[in-house]
Amino acid sequence: MQLISAALWSTYRIFVAYILSLAFGIFYGVSASSGPRREKIMIAILDILQSVPILGFFPVAIAFFAAIFRGQRIGLELAAIFLIFTSQAWNIAFGVYETVKTLPRELVEVSKAFNFSQTFTIQRIYLPAMVPTIVFNSGVSMANGWYFLMASEIITLGSQEVKLPGLGSSMMNYLAQGNILGVVMCIGTIVLINALLQMLIFRPLVKWSELFQYNAVGTAPEWPAVADVLFDFGKALKVDTFLVKLVSIGTKKLSQAAKYAFYVVGAALVGGLGYLIYWLFSPPYPSNILSQIPAALTVTTMRVVAAVVVSVLLALPFVIRSVKNVEAAQNIYSLASILGSIPAVVFYPPIVALGGRAYMEPLSILLLLTGSFWYALFNMSKGAMLLPGVLTEMAQVFNIKGWLYYKNILIPAILPPLITGALTAWGGAWNASIVAEHVQFGDKVYSIPGIGALLVQSTADTKALLLIVLCMTALIVLVNMLFWRPWYSKAAEKYNITE
Amino acid sequence: MTAVTLLELKNLNLTFKEKGKELSVLEDISFTLDEGEFLCLVGPSGSGKSTILRIISGILNQYTGEVLYKGQPNPQPNPNVSMVFQSFALIPWLTVQENIELVLEARGMTPRQRVRTALKYIDMVGLDSFEDAYPRELSGGMKQRVGIARALAVEPEILLMDEPFSSLDVLTAADLREQVVNLWLEKRLPLKSVLMVTHNMEEAVFLADRILVLSARPGHIIGEISVDLPRPRDSRDKAFEEILDKVYSMILSSRLKS
Amino acid sequence: MHKMDVPLPKARVSEVLGLLEILDDEGGHVDLYRLGRTLGHDIDELISTIETAQLFGLVDVDNGDVVFTEVGKQFTDQDMEERKRYISESLSKLPYMVELLTALAESEEHSVDMEFLERIIDGEYSEREIKYFVRNILDWARFAELIWVDSDEQTIHLETEEEEEQEENENNSQQDYQQEQ
Ligand SMILES: Nc1ncnc2c1ncn2[C@@H]1O[C@H](COP(=O)(O)OP(=O)(O)O)[C@@H](O)[C@H]1O
Ligand SMILES: [Mg+2]
C-alpha cells in the first residue's frame, strides 16, 4: 500500500516535469530556429545548460526554492520537479530545434503557395513534423527522469534532511533499515512502471511516428489505439490550441516592448552573473579547495573517459544487431528506456560498503556507466537503423567480413551517430560522477579523490560549491566545443551516407 | 479574337545575398500570360525559373518590378494561382485524399464539399482506389498525379508547374505529359492558362503554345518562339523538329561564340 | 563584368571526349537538335559540353550545327598521351590556371589548399557554382597531369616531374579515364 502511494507520488512528479519539459522544449526549439541571431544565443545557452552537471547545482536550486517558499512543502515539491525537469528538457529542445531547422523547404512552400494561415501551418505541418523527435526523446527523458528521481526526493536543507514521499525516499529508508526486500520492491516498481509505459505508450508510438518521417519508404505504419486516445484526450483538453499558441509565440519576432523587457532581463541576468562571478573570485578564497580542483578534475576526467569508451564499446554489439533491423532496434530502444530508468545511484552506496574502499575505483566507473551507457545505446542504434541497405549488401556480395567490415564499412557509416552517442555519454558520465566518488552508508564514509568527492564535501560552502560546478561545466563545454563538435562535423561531412 | 492578358510581369529584378555577396538572379524579366495560353519557360538550371514561379505564387516577395493579375497588382498570395512542384511536395503523414483535402480545408471548404472535390480530382488524374494510400507507397508518377490533382482541386485560373516531369523516368514522364495535354484540351476545368518551367526543350515544344527562352544566371529573356502546331503533337513530325531546332539555335546562339 | 569573360570549364573531361566521339561518328558535324536528342534534350548538359569543347578550341557552332575545328579533328585522332599534352598546354594558359600553377610552384611543399582555387575563381558566382567549377577545373588539370589532389587533406599538389612517379600516375589516370568511358 505504502509502495503504491510512493509510486504515485513519484510518477506524478515525473509526469509534471515531463509535461513542463515538453512545453519548454517545443517553445525553446521553435524559437531557437526562427531567426539567425536568436539561434546563436539560444543554442549556445542550451549547450551550456546541457553541460551543467545537474546533481552539482541541485543544492543551490533547493536553497533558492526553499528561500522563496520559506521552507514550505510546496517549495520542496517545486525543487524536486525542477531537478527532474532539468534532466528531461534539454534533449527535447534540441530535437525540436533540429527538426524545424531541417524541415523540408517544399513543405513550407506548399503552405505558402496554397495560402495556409499561420495557425493552420503550425497545426498541420510543423507540429506533425515534430512527432518523431518528440516521441524518441520522450523515451530518453523518461529514463532520465527516473534516474534522477532519487536525488530529487531527498533534500538537504542546511543540516536538516527533508524527504518527500516517493519511491526514491522509500528506497533510501529501506536501505537505511537494511531492508533489502523493500529496496528490491521499489526497483521492481520502477521497472514495472517503465515497462508498462514502454509497452502501452512508447513502443507503439515509436513505430507510428515513423509515418511522420519525411523520406520514409515502404508501407506506412498503422495508427495504434494509444495514438487515437492521446489525440482525443489532447483535443478535449485543447492541447492542440495551446501548442499552436506556444509555437506561434515562439516564432514571432519580438515586439518592441518584448525586446526591451528582454534586454532588461538580459542585463539583469548578466549583471547578476557578473556579481556572482565577482563574488566568487573575490576574497576570502576557499583556497584549500581551489588548489585541489585541477588534480580532482583530472582524475575524474580519466574516469569519465573510461566510462565513455566502455559505453561505446559495449553498445557496439547491440548497434550491429540493429543495422537494417528495425524490429531489433525498437527492442533495444525499449530495453534501454526501461533499464536506463533504474536509479543505480540508490544501491551504489550499499554495494560500495560491501566491496569496501578497495573496490571503489572500478565500482565508481561502473556507476558512471549506468549514467552514460544508455545514451550511447540510444543514439547509436538510432543511427544504425538508418544505415542504407546497399552498404551491407555490397559487403555481402564482396564477402567483406570480420574486422575489415567493421573497420571500413560499419564504423565509418555509423560514425556520426557514434560521436553523438559518445558526446551524450560523456555528459551523462559527468553527471553520475558527482555521486560516484563520495558515499555515505550507515555511519561510514567511503571516498576516492575526484571532483565529485570534492563537491560533495563542500556542499556547506556555497562559494566553493559554485566554483567547482563552474569549473566542471567550463571543462565540459570546452571539450564539447574543441573536440566533439569539430569531430562530428568532420565525420558528418566525410561519412555522409545519404549522398 | 484578341487575347485577354491574365498575368503580366514588368521589369522583374531580383538579387539574393549569399555570404555577403550579391547574386543577381533575375534581370529585367517582362512577359505576359494570356488567357487560354500554355506558356513554357525554358532555361538552364540556376537561371531563375523556379524563382519566377515563386514570385508569381507569392512564396517570395522581395523583388523589384511589378506583377499584375488582370491589370491589378498580384494579390499575395493569389487564390487564383496554384502550383505543381518538381519534387511533388506531398505531406508524408497524410493519405492521397487527405493531402488534397488539406489545401481545400485551408480555403475554408466544408468537410462534405472537401471530400466530394478531392474524390473528383483524384478520379480525374486516374488515381481512384488509391485515395487511402500514403505518398510513400506510390511511385513517382503517381505522386506527381497527386501533385497535379491537388493543384487543380483549388480550381485555379492559372496553373504553375515547376519542372513537373523532371523527377520521373522517361516513359512515365511521356505518359504523364500526354495526360496533362488531354486535361488541358478537354477544357472542362475552370483553368485558363498554364505557365510551365522546364529545361527539357522537347517537352516545351510538345506542350507549349509559346516558349520563352531564359539565359543562364542572371536570367533574362533571350527570345520567344510560337509553337503553332495542332495537338496532339508528334515529336518526329517535320514541323516539330524545325521548331525544336529553332529553340536550340536560339539558346545556343546567345551562349556560344561561333 | 559578365561571367562569359573568364572561360571556366562547365563540363568534365569525359563529357567533352564523348561529344568528340559523337562528332567523329557523324562525320565531323552534327545538327544541334539531333545532338540534343542524344542527350535527352537536357539543355544543361548540351550547353556546358559544347561550351567547354569550345574553350579548348575543339569545336565550333555554325548555323545550327556543331562542327570540328582543325585542332579538334586532330585531337580526336591522337592517342591519349598527345591529347593530355594538348590539354595541358591550353589549360596552362588560362588566367586562373596560371595563378594556381604559380602559387604551387612558389609554395614550399608545392601544394595549396582547395580554398585557394575557390578564391581565385570567386566572382559573381554562387557557392554552388564555385564548387562546381572547382570540381571541373580539377578534373581537367588532373587529366592533363598538371596536379594531383589529396581529398582527405583538401589540398592541391603540383605533379612532380620524377620519371617513375609520373609514369605510374599516367597509367592510373589512363585507367581512370578508360573506366569512365
Ligand atoms: N533563397 C535563396 N538564397 C540564395 N540564392 C538562391 C535562393 N534561391 C535560389 N537561389 C539562387 O538563385 C538562382 C536561381 O535559382 P532557381 O530559381 O531555383 O533556378 P532554376 O529553377 O532555374 O534552376 C540559383 O543560382 C540559386 O542558387
Ligand atoms: Mg528550379
PDB file of N, CA and C in Angstrom, chain B residues 127-167:
ATOM      1  N   LEU B 127      -6.417   8.212 -60.317  1.00  0.00           N
ATOM      2  CA  LEU B 127      -5.875   7.590 -59.104  1.00  0.00           C
ATOM      3  C   LEU B 127      -6.963   6.984 -58.233  1.00  0.00           C
ATOM      4  N   ASP B 128      -8.178   6.785 -58.810  1.00  0.00           N
ATOM      5  CA  ASP B 128      -9.230   6.200 -57.988  1.00  0.00           C
ATOM      6  C   ASP B 128      -8.751   4.868 -57.465  1.00  0.00           C
ATOM      7  N   SER B 129      -9.164   4.554 -56.255  1.00  0.00           N
ATOM      8  CA  SER B 129      -8.749   3.372 -55.480  1.00  0.00           C
ATOM      9  C   SER B 129      -7.391   3.571 -54.816  1.00  0.00           C
ATOM     10  N   PHE B 130      -6.770   4.722 -55.010  1.00  0.00           N
ATOM     11  CA  PHE B 130      -5.537   4.995 -54.278  1.00  0.00           C
ATOM     12  C   PHE B 130      -5.732   6.093 -53.238  1.00  0.00           C
ATOM     13  N   GLU B 131      -6.982   6.489 -53.022  1.00  0.00           N
ATOM     14  CA  GLU B 131      -7.168   7.671 -52.166  1.00  0.00           C
ATOM     15  C   GLU B 131      -6.696   7.450 -50.728  1.00  0.00           C
ATOM     16  N   ASP B 132      -6.653   6.177 -50.284  1.00  0.00           N
ATOM     17  CA  ASP B 132      -6.225   5.941 -48.909  1.00  0.00           C
ATOM     18  C   ASP B 132      -4.746   5.582 -48.792  1.00  0.00           C
ATOM     19  N   ALA B 133      -4.028   5.631 -49.908  1.00  0.00           N
ATOM     20  CA  ALA B 133      -2.602   5.291 -49.858  1.00  0.00           C
ATOM     21  C   ALA B 133      -1.809   6.485 -49.338  1.00  0.00           C
ATOM     22  N   TYR B 134      -0.682   6.190 -48.687  1.00  0.00           N
ATOM     23  CA  TYR B 134       0.232   7.248 -48.282  1.00  0.00           C
ATOM     24  C   TYR B 134       1.222   7.512 -49.406  1.00  0.00           C
ATOM     25  N   PRO B 135       1.738   8.724 -49.518  1.00  0.00           N
ATOM     26  CA  PRO B 135       2.659   9.052 -50.611  1.00  0.00           C
ATOM     27  C   PRO B 135       3.818   8.054 -50.734  1.00  0.00           C
ATOM     28  N   ARG B 136       4.348   7.606 -49.583  1.00  0.00           N
ATOM     29  CA  ARG B 136       5.491   6.687 -49.616  1.00  0.00           C
ATOM     30  C   ARG B 136       5.177   5.384 -50.341  1.00  0.00           C
ATOM     31  N   GLU B 137       3.883   5.077 -50.474  1.00  0.00           N
ATOM     32  CA  GLU B 137       3.512   3.821 -51.129  1.00  0.00           C
ATOM     33  C   GLU B 137       3.304   3.985 -52.631  1.00  0.00           C
ATOM     34  N   LEU B 138       3.466   5.218 -53.120  1.00  0.00           N
ATOM     35  CA  LEU B 138       3.206   5.477 -54.538  1.00  0.00           C
ATOM     36  C   LEU B 138       4.499   5.605 -55.331  1.00  0.00           C
ATOM     37  N   SER B 139       4.413   5.319 -56.624  1.00  0.00           N
ATOM     38  CA  SER B 139       5.565   5.542 -57.492  1.00  0.00           C
ATOM     39  C   SER B 139       5.668   7.034 -57.794  1.00  0.00           C
ATOM     40  N   GLY B 140       6.798   7.439 -58.367  1.00  0.00           N
ATOM     41  CA  GLY B 140       6.992   8.849 -58.679  1.00  0.00           C
ATOM     42  C   GLY B 140       5.885   9.425 -59.551  1.00  0.00           C
ATOM     43  N   GLY B 141       5.505   8.665 -60.568  1.00  0.00           N
ATOM     44  CA  GLY B 141       4.464   9.138 -61.477  1.00  0.00           C
ATOM     45  C   GLY B 141       3.143   9.342 -60.749  1.00  0.00           C
ATOM     46  N   MET B 142       2.834   8.414 -59.853  1.00  0.00           N
ATOM     47  CA  MET B 142       1.580   8.545 -59.115  1.00  0.00           C
ATOM     48  C   MET B 142       1.643   9.726 -58.150  1.00  0.00           C
ATOM     49  N   LYS B 143       2.809   9.918 -57.552  1.00  0.00           N
ATOM     50  CA  LYS B 143       2.953  11.061 -56.640  1.00  0.00           C
ATOM     51  C   LYS B 143       2.688  12.360 -57.385  1.00  0.00           C
ATOM     52  N   GLN B 144       3.235  12.463 -58.595  1.00  0.00           N
ATOM     53  CA  GLN B 144       3.037  13.711 -59.314  1.00  0.00           C
ATOM     54  C   GLN B 144       1.586  13.872 -59.760  1.00  0.00           C
ATOM     55  N   ARG B 145       0.895  12.751 -59.988  1.00  0.00           N
ATOM     56  CA  ARG B 145      -0.539  12.853 -60.266  1.00  0.00           C
ATOM     57  C   ARG B 145      -1.259  13.474 -59.071  1.00  0.00           C
ATOM     58  N   VAL B 146      -0.859  13.046 -57.876  1.00  0.00           N
ATOM     59  CA  VAL B 146      -1.467  13.650 -56.689  1.00  0.00           C
ATOM     60  C   VAL B 146      -1.145  15.141 -56.655  1.00  0.00           C
ATOM     61  N   GLY B 147       0.112  15.466 -56.980  1.00  0.00           N
ATOM     62  CA  GLY B 147       0.510  16.872 -57.010  1.00  0.00           C
ATOM     63  C   GLY B 147      -0.347  17.677 -57.975  1.00  0.00           C
ATOM     64  N   ILE B 148      -0.636  17.089 -59.120  1.00  0.00           N
ATOM     65  CA  ILE B 148      -1.446  17.783 -60.119  1.00  0.00           C
ATOM     66  C   ILE B 148      -2.897  17.880 -59.640  1.00  0.00           C
ATOM     67  N   ALA B 149      -3.403  16.770 -59.095  1.00  0.00           N
ATOM     68  CA  ALA B 149      -4.783  16.794 -58.601  1.00  0.00           C
ATOM     69  C   ALA B 149      -4.941  17.849 -57.511  1.00  0.00           C
ATOM     70  N   ARG B 150      -3.964  17.932 -56.628  1.00  0.00           N
ATOM     71  CA  ARG B 150      -4.034  18.910 -55.547  1.00  0.00           C
ATOM     72  C   ARG B 150      -4.057  20.330 -56.105  1.00  0.00           C
ATOM     73  N   ALA B 151      -3.195  20.551 -57.113  1.00  0.00           N
ATOM     74  CA  ALA B 151      -3.121  21.898 -57.687  1.00  0.00           C
ATOM     75  C   ALA B 151      -4.431  22.260 -58.394  1.00  0.00           C
ATOM     76  N   LEU B 152      -5.034  21.275 -59.060  1.00  0.00           N
ATOM     77  CA  LEU B 152      -6.276  21.564 -59.785  1.00  0.00           C
ATOM     78  C   LEU B 152      -7.468  21.673 -58.849  1.00  0.00           C
ATOM     79  N   ALA B 153      -7.401  20.984 -57.710  1.00  0.00           N
ATOM     80  CA  ALA B 153      -8.553  20.913 -56.819  1.00  0.00           C
ATOM     81  C   ALA B 153      -8.969  22.277 -56.282  1.00  0.00           C
ATOM     82  N   VAL B 154      -8.049  23.193 -56.178  1.00  0.00           N
ATOM     83  CA  VAL B 154      -8.432  24.529 -55.700  1.00  0.00           C
ATOM     84  C   VAL B 154      -8.993  25.366 -56.848  1.00  0.00           C
ATOM     85  N   GLU B 155      -9.164  24.731 -58.002  1.00  0.00           N
ATOM     86  CA  GLU B 155      -9.784  25.329 -59.176  1.00  0.00           C
ATOM     87  C   GLU B 155      -9.198  26.693 -59.536  1.00  0.00           C
ATOM     88  N   PRO B 156      -7.906  26.692 -59.865  1.00  0.00           N
ATOM     89  CA  PRO B 156      -7.240  27.947 -60.180  1.00  0.00           C
ATOM     90  C   PRO B 156      -7.498  28.374 -61.618  1.00  0.00           C
ATOM     91  N   GLU B 157      -7.248  29.648 -61.889  1.00  0.00           N
ATOM     92  CA  GLU B 157      -7.272  30.116 -63.276  1.00  0.00           C
ATOM     93  C   GLU B 157      -5.909  29.897 -63.912  1.00  0.00           C
ATOM     94  N   ILE B 158      -4.869  30.065 -63.086  1.00  0.00           N
ATOM     95  CA  ILE B 158      -3.513  29.888 -63.607  1.00  0.00           C
ATOM     96  C   ILE B 158      -2.852  28.729 -62.873  1.00  0.00           C
ATOM     97  N   LEU B 159      -2.307  27.806 -63.665  1.00  0.00           N
ATOM     98  CA  LEU B 159      -1.591  26.691 -63.063  1.00  0.00           C
ATOM     99  C   LEU B 159      -0.100  26.885 -63.319  1.00  0.00           C
ATOM    100  N   LEU B 160       0.689  26.907 -62.244  1.00  0.00           N
ATOM    101  CA  LEU B 160       2.136  26.991 -62.389  1.00  0.00           C
ATOM    102  C   LEU B 160       2.712  25.597 -62.215  1.00  0.00           C
ATOM    103  N   MET B 161       3.615  25.213 -63.107  1.00  0.00           N
ATOM    104  CA  MET B 161       4.234  23.897 -62.970  1.00  0.00           C
ATOM    105  C   MET B 161       5.747  24.046 -63.033  1.00  0.00           C
ATOM    106  N   ASP B 162       6.420  23.594 -61.963  1.00  0.00           N
ATOM    107  CA  ASP B 162       7.873  23.720 -61.888  1.00  0.00           C
ATOM    108  C   ASP B 162       8.545  22.391 -62.239  1.00  0.00           C
ATOM    109  N   GLU B 163       8.995  22.265 -63.446  1.00  0.00           N
ATOM    110  CA  GLU B 163       9.628  21.026 -63.930  1.00  0.00           C
ATOM    111  C   GLU B 163       8.891  19.792 -63.422  1.00  0.00           C
ATOM    112  N   PRO B 164       7.609  19.682 -63.733  1.00  0.00           N
ATOM    113  CA  PRO B 164       6.811  18.637 -63.097  1.00  0.00           C
ATOM    114  C   PRO B 164       7.202  17.227 -63.518  1.00  0.00           C
ATOM    115  N   PHE B 165       7.897  17.086 -64.631  1.00  0.00           N
ATOM    116  CA  PHE B 165       8.213  15.727 -65.102  1.00  0.00           C
ATOM    117  C   PHE B 165       9.677  15.368 -64.936  1.00  0.00           C
ATOM    118  N   SER B 166      10.479  16.288 -64.413  1.00  0.00           N
ATOM    119  CA  SER B 166      11.923  16.045 -64.436  1.00  0.00           C
ATOM    120  C   SER B 166      12.388  15.066 -63.364  1.00  0.00           C
ATOM    121  N   SER B 167      11.528  14.771 -62.365  1.00  0.00           N
ATOM    122  CA  SER B 167      11.936  13.746 -61.397  1.00  0.00           C
ATOM    123  C   SER B 167      11.444  12.367 -61.796  1.00  0.00           C
TER     124      SER B 167
END
